[in-house]
Amino acid sequence: QVQLQESGPGLVKPSQTLSLTCTVSGGTIRTDGYYWSWIRQRPGKGLEWIGYIYYNGDTYYSPPLKSRVSISVDTSKNKVFLNVTFVSAADTAVYYCARGLIAYGNFDYWGQGTLVSVSS
Amino acid sequence: QSMLTQPPSVTGAPGQRITISCTGSSSNIGANYDVHWYRQLPGTAPERLIYGTDKRPSGVPDRFSGSKSGASASLAITGLQTEDEADYYCQSYDNSLRGAVFGGGTKVTVL
């Protein structure tokens, strides 16, 4: 069974860069048919798609976040990375890593999520 | 503001049937993209409930069903149970965003 685990700092200062890692186990990132995504949920709010990456490095980002977000992969370590630059309090959220099925466009496996607070 | 619109809350009694609507537009559900549904219990990650508009992953009871018509979709829950209390989200693909879009979520309460 595929498992995803997010990790990273729980507190980031405003204007700094938020960096998270998603470690995938029970399967390989280098698998056709899947993409790897980051999704966030602000406190008390709904889900917001941030972007996704294919194992070949192709990326797609949500337009409102595109200028501040980058997603990358290390296939040798089975890890997916998220960077969000120039963060503000509005970036405080639980960040989820999820696997997406290309055929249907849904997310079948999710990490447990990690809370990142932006505060000085 | 979410690109897919869901009612904020739906309430039902045990054993009842409820439906949750998800309204999109011509760039997502109306463009014939699949709709997916997730259930999120408090403090936990969302879990897949329905995918491909009307397909259930193994382990999801047939009390849950999905459908779509035009630019809208629905999740139906029959035989409502107390453990169905959760937040439910719809999701699709949007060709103007070129990515995933979610509904704002619907909180289901069982009386």
Short mmCIF file of C-alpha atoms in Angstrom, two decimals:
data_model
loop_
_atom_site.label_atom_id
_atom_site.label_comp_id
_atom_site.label_asym_id
_atom_site.label_seq_id
_atom_site.Cartn_x
_atom_site.Cartn_y
_atom_site.Cartn_z
CA GLN A 1 0.00 0.00 0.00
CA VAL A 2 1.31 3.41 -0.97
CA GLN A 3 1.98 5.74 1.94
CA LEU A 4 2.87 9.41 1.87
CA GLN A 5 4.42 11.34 4.72
CA GLU A 6 4.88 15.09 4.80
CA SER A 7 7.66 16.68 6.83
CA GLY A 8 9.09 20.12 7.38
CA PRO A 9 9.14 23.09 9.74
CA GLY A 10 5.90 23.81 11.55
CA LEU A 11 6.68 27.51 11.84
CA VAL A 12 7.93 29.88 9.17
CA LYS A 13 8.49 33.62 9.47
CA PRO A 14 6.70 36.02 7.13
CA SER A 15 8.51 36.74 3.86
CA GLN A 16 10.60 33.59 4.22
CA THR A 17 10.37 30.35 2.24
CA LEU A 18 8.22 27.39 3.25
CA SER A 19 9.86 24.08 2.35
CA LEU A 20 8.19 20.71 2.73
CA THR A 21 9.10 17.15 1.81
CA CYS A 22 6.78 14.29 0.93
CA THR A 23 8.31 10.85 1.35
CA VAL A 24 6.61 8.11 -0.63
CA SER A 25 6.79 4.50 0.49
CA GLY A 26 5.16 1.30 -0.69
CA GLY A 27 5.54 2.35 -4.31
CA THR A 28 7.82 4.29 -6.61
CA ILE A 29 7.37 7.83 -7.87
CA ARG A 30 8.67 6.63 -11.23
CA THR A 31 5.37 5.03 -12.17
CA ASP A 32 3.43 5.88 -15.29
CA GLY A 33 -0.12 6.91 -14.74
CA TYR A 34 0.32 8.98 -11.62
CA TYR A 35 1.22 12.49 -10.65
CA TRP A 36 2.23 13.85 -7.28
CA SER A 37 0.42 16.80 -5.86
CA TRP A 38 0.40 19.31 -3.04
CA ILE A 39 -2.90 20.46 -1.62
CA ARG A 40 -3.47 22.74 1.33
CA GLN A 41 -6.27 23.52 3.73
CA ARG A 42 -6.35 26.79 5.62
CA PRO A 43 -7.76 26.58 9.16
CA GLY A 44 -11.48 25.98 9.01
CA LYS A 45 -11.51 26.23 5.22
CA GLY A 46 -11.74 23.96 2.22
CA LEU A 47 -9.14 22.23 0.09
CA GLU A 48 -6.95 24.19 -2.30
CA TRP A 49 -4.89 22.60 -5.05
CA ILE A 50 -1.35 24.00 -5.16
CA GLY A 51 0.19 22.05 -8.03
CA TYR A 52 1.46 18.72 -9.22
CA ILE A 53 4.45 17.09 -10.84
CA TYR A 54 5.04 14.06 -12.99
CA TYR A 55 8.09 11.95 -12.34
CA ASN A 56 9.70 13.32 -15.49
CA GLY A 57 9.66 16.75 -13.90
CA ASP A 58 6.70 18.29 -15.75
CA THR A 59 4.87 20.61 -13.38
CA TYR A 60 1.52 22.39 -13.24
CA TYR A 61 0.74 25.08 -10.70
CA SER A 62 -2.37 26.84 -9.53
CA PRO A 63 -2.33 30.25 -11.28
CA PRO A 64 -2.83 32.31 -8.10
CA LEU A 65 0.21 30.65 -6.52
CA LYS A 66 2.35 30.07 -9.60
CA SER A 67 4.71 32.98 -9.02
CA ARG A 68 5.66 31.74 -5.52
CA VAL A 69 5.48 27.95 -5.77
CA SER A 70 7.85 25.29 -7.04
CA ILE A 71 7.48 21.53 -6.87
CA SER A 72 10.28 19.09 -7.59
CA VAL A 73 11.06 15.40 -7.22
CA ASP A 74 14.02 13.24 -6.32
CA THR A 75 13.15 9.91 -7.88
CA SER A 76 16.21 8.22 -6.39
CA LYS A 77 14.92 9.02 -2.91
CA ASN A 78 11.22 8.73 -3.72
CA LYS A 79 10.58 12.24 -2.45
CA VAL A 80 8.50 15.18 -3.62
CA PHE A 81 9.32 18.70 -2.54
CA LEU A 82 7.33 21.92 -2.16
CA ASN A 83 8.70 25.43 -1.86
CA VAL A 84 6.56 28.48 -1.31
CA THR A 85 8.40 31.79 -1.28
CA PHE A 86 7.52 35.10 0.38
CA VAL A 87 5.00 33.53 2.72
CA SER A 88 2.44 35.47 4.71
CA ALA A 89 -0.16 34.60 7.32
CA ALA A 90 -2.46 33.61 4.46
CA ASP A 91 -0.18 30.66 3.79
CA THR A 92 -0.86 29.19 7.23
CA ALA A 93 -2.46 25.84 6.48
CA VAL A 94 -2.27 22.08 6.68
CA TYR A 95 -0.30 20.97 3.66
CA TYR A 96 -1.09 17.58 2.14
CA CYS A 97 0.86 15.51 -0.31
CA ALA A 98 -1.35 13.32 -2.50
CA ARG A 99 -1.03 10.88 -5.40
CA GLY A 100 -3.18 11.59 -8.41
CA LEU A 101 -4.40 9.21 -11.09
CA ILE A 102 -3.91 10.61 -14.55
CA ALA A 103 -6.70 8.48 -15.99
CA TYR A 104 -9.37 9.95 -13.75
CA GLY A 105 -7.83 13.08 -12.30
CA ASN A 106 -8.56 12.21 -8.69
CA PHE A 107 -6.33 11.75 -5.65
CA ASP A 108 -6.27 8.21 -4.31
CA TYR A 109 -3.65 8.36 -1.58
CA TRP A 110 -3.05 11.23 0.81
CA GLY A 111 -0.48 11.97 3.45
CA GLN A 112 -1.64 12.78 6.95
CA GLY A 113 -0.84 16.44 6.40
CA THR A 114 1.46 18.83 8.19
CA LEU A 115 0.47 22.13 9.76
CA VAL A 116 2.59 25.10 8.79
CA SER A 117 2.06 28.35 10.64
CA VAL A 118 3.42 31.63 9.33
CA SER A 119 4.20 33.97 12.18
CA SER A 120 6.99 36.17 13.44
CA GLN B 1 -14.23 31.42 -3.56
CA SER B 2 -14.28 27.82 -4.78
CA MET B 3 -14.81 27.06 -8.46
CA LEU B 4 -17.18 24.26 -7.51
CA THR B 5 -20.17 25.21 -5.36
CA GLN B 6 -21.46 22.99 -2.58
CA PRO B 7 -24.03 23.68 0.13
CA PRO B 8 -22.27 24.48 3.41
CA SER B 9 -24.29 21.96 5.36
CA VAL B 10 -26.76 19.11 4.99
CA THR B 11 -28.62 17.47 7.85
CA GLY B 12 -30.46 14.18 7.99
CA ALA B 13 -31.83 11.65 10.42
CA PRO B 14 -30.43 8.15 10.80
CA GLY B 15 -31.61 5.91 7.99
CA GLN B 16 -32.52 8.80 5.72
CA ARG B 17 -31.21 9.55 2.26
CA ILE B 18 -29.38 12.80 1.67
CA THR B 19 -27.76 14.34 -1.37
CA ILE B 20 -24.94 16.84 -1.67
CA SER B 21 -24.81 18.92 -4.81
CA CYS B 22 -21.70 20.19 -6.57
CA THR B 23 -22.18 22.85 -9.21
CA GLY B 24 -19.46 23.73 -11.65
CA SER B 25 -19.17 25.42 -15.03
CA SER B 26 -18.35 24.87 -18.66
CA SER B 27 -14.63 24.70 -17.90
CA ASN B 28 -14.87 21.83 -15.44
CA ILE B 29 -17.85 19.55 -14.79
CA GLY B 30 -19.72 20.98 -17.79
CA ALA B 31 -16.75 20.11 -19.99
CA ASN B 32 -17.42 16.47 -19.16
CA TYR B 33 -14.56 16.00 -16.75
CA ASP B 34 -14.99 13.38 -14.06
CA VAL B 35 -16.15 14.37 -10.58
CA HIS B 36 -14.69 12.87 -7.43
CA TRP B 37 -15.81 12.95 -3.83
CA TYR B 38 -13.83 12.87 -0.61
CA ARG B 39 -14.82 12.48 3.00
CA GLN B 40 -12.85 14.20 5.72
CA LEU B 41 -13.28 13.35 9.37
CA PRO B 42 -12.18 15.98 11.91
CA GLY B 43 -8.42 16.23 12.20
CA THR B 44 -7.73 13.72 9.46
CA ALA B 45 -6.77 13.80 5.81
CA PRO B 46 -9.45 13.53 3.13
CA GLU B 47 -10.15 10.02 1.87
CA ARG B 48 -11.43 9.03 -1.53
CA LEU B 49 -15.11 8.14 -1.51
CA ILE B 50 -16.18 8.26 -5.16
CA TYR B 51 -13.98 8.58 -8.22
CA GLY B 52 -14.69 8.80 -11.91
CA THR B 53 -18.08 10.36 -11.07
CA ASP B 54 -19.76 7.11 -10.00
CA LYS B 55 -17.12 4.55 -9.03
CA ARG B 56 -16.54 3.33 -5.50
CA PRO B 57 -13.10 2.25 -4.29
CA SER B 58 -13.03 -1.12 -2.59
CA GLY B 59 -14.18 -0.83 0.98
CA VAL B 60 -16.62 2.03 0.39
CA PRO B 61 -20.16 0.78 1.04
CA ASP B 62 -22.77 0.99 -1.70
CA ARG B 63 -24.72 3.44 0.48
CA PHE B 64 -22.56 6.05 -1.25
CA SER B 65 -23.21 6.85 -4.90
CA GLY B 66 -22.26 9.59 -7.33
CA SER B 67 -23.89 11.01 -10.40
CA LYS B 68 -23.51 13.89 -12.83
CA SER B 69 -25.74 15.88 -15.13
CA GLY B 70 -24.56 18.80 -17.19
CA ALA B 71 -22.38 21.06 -15.10
CA SER B 72 -23.52 19.60 -11.78
CA ALA B 73 -22.84 16.47 -9.79
CA SER B 74 -24.32 14.88 -6.71
CA LEU B 75 -23.27 12.57 -3.93
CA ALA B 76 -26.05 10.51 -2.40
CA ILE B 77 -25.84 8.79 0.95
CA THR B 78 -28.58 6.31 1.78
CA GLY B 79 -29.22 4.70 5.14
CA LEU B 80 -27.54 7.62 6.87
CA GLN B 81 -25.46 6.61 9.89
CA THR B 82 -23.94 8.62 12.71
CA GLU B 83 -20.46 7.76 11.47
CA ASP B 84 -21.29 9.58 8.22
CA GLU B 85 -20.90 12.87 10.06
CA ALA B 86 -17.99 14.50 8.28
CA ASP B 87 -17.07 17.12 5.72
CA TYR B 88 -17.52 16.11 2.08
CA TYR B 89 -15.69 17.67 -0.87
CA CYS B 90 -16.21 17.36 -4.59
CA GLN B 91 -13.33 17.74 -7.03
CA SER B 92 -12.88 17.92 -10.77
CA TYR B 93 -10.46 19.17 -13.39
CA ASP B 94 -10.68 22.67 -14.80
CA ASN B 95 -9.31 23.36 -18.25
CA SER B 96 -8.92 27.10 -17.68
CA LEU B 97 -6.98 26.54 -14.47
CA ARG B 98 -5.28 23.48 -15.99
CA GLY B 99 -5.52 21.77 -12.67
CA ALA B 100 -7.71 20.36 -9.95
CA VAL B 101 -10.59 22.30 -8.46
CA PHE B 102 -12.44 21.56 -5.25
CA GLY B 103 -15.80 22.47 -3.86
CA GLY B 104 -15.96 24.46 -0.65
CA GLY B 105 -17.06 21.42 1.32
CA THR B 106 -20.33 20.31 2.89
CA LYS B 107 -20.68 19.43 6.55
CA VAL B 108 -23.04 16.51 7.06
CA THR B 109 -24.80 16.33 10.39
CA VAL B 110 -26.79 13.31 11.53
CA LEU B 111 -29.56 14.25 13.92
#
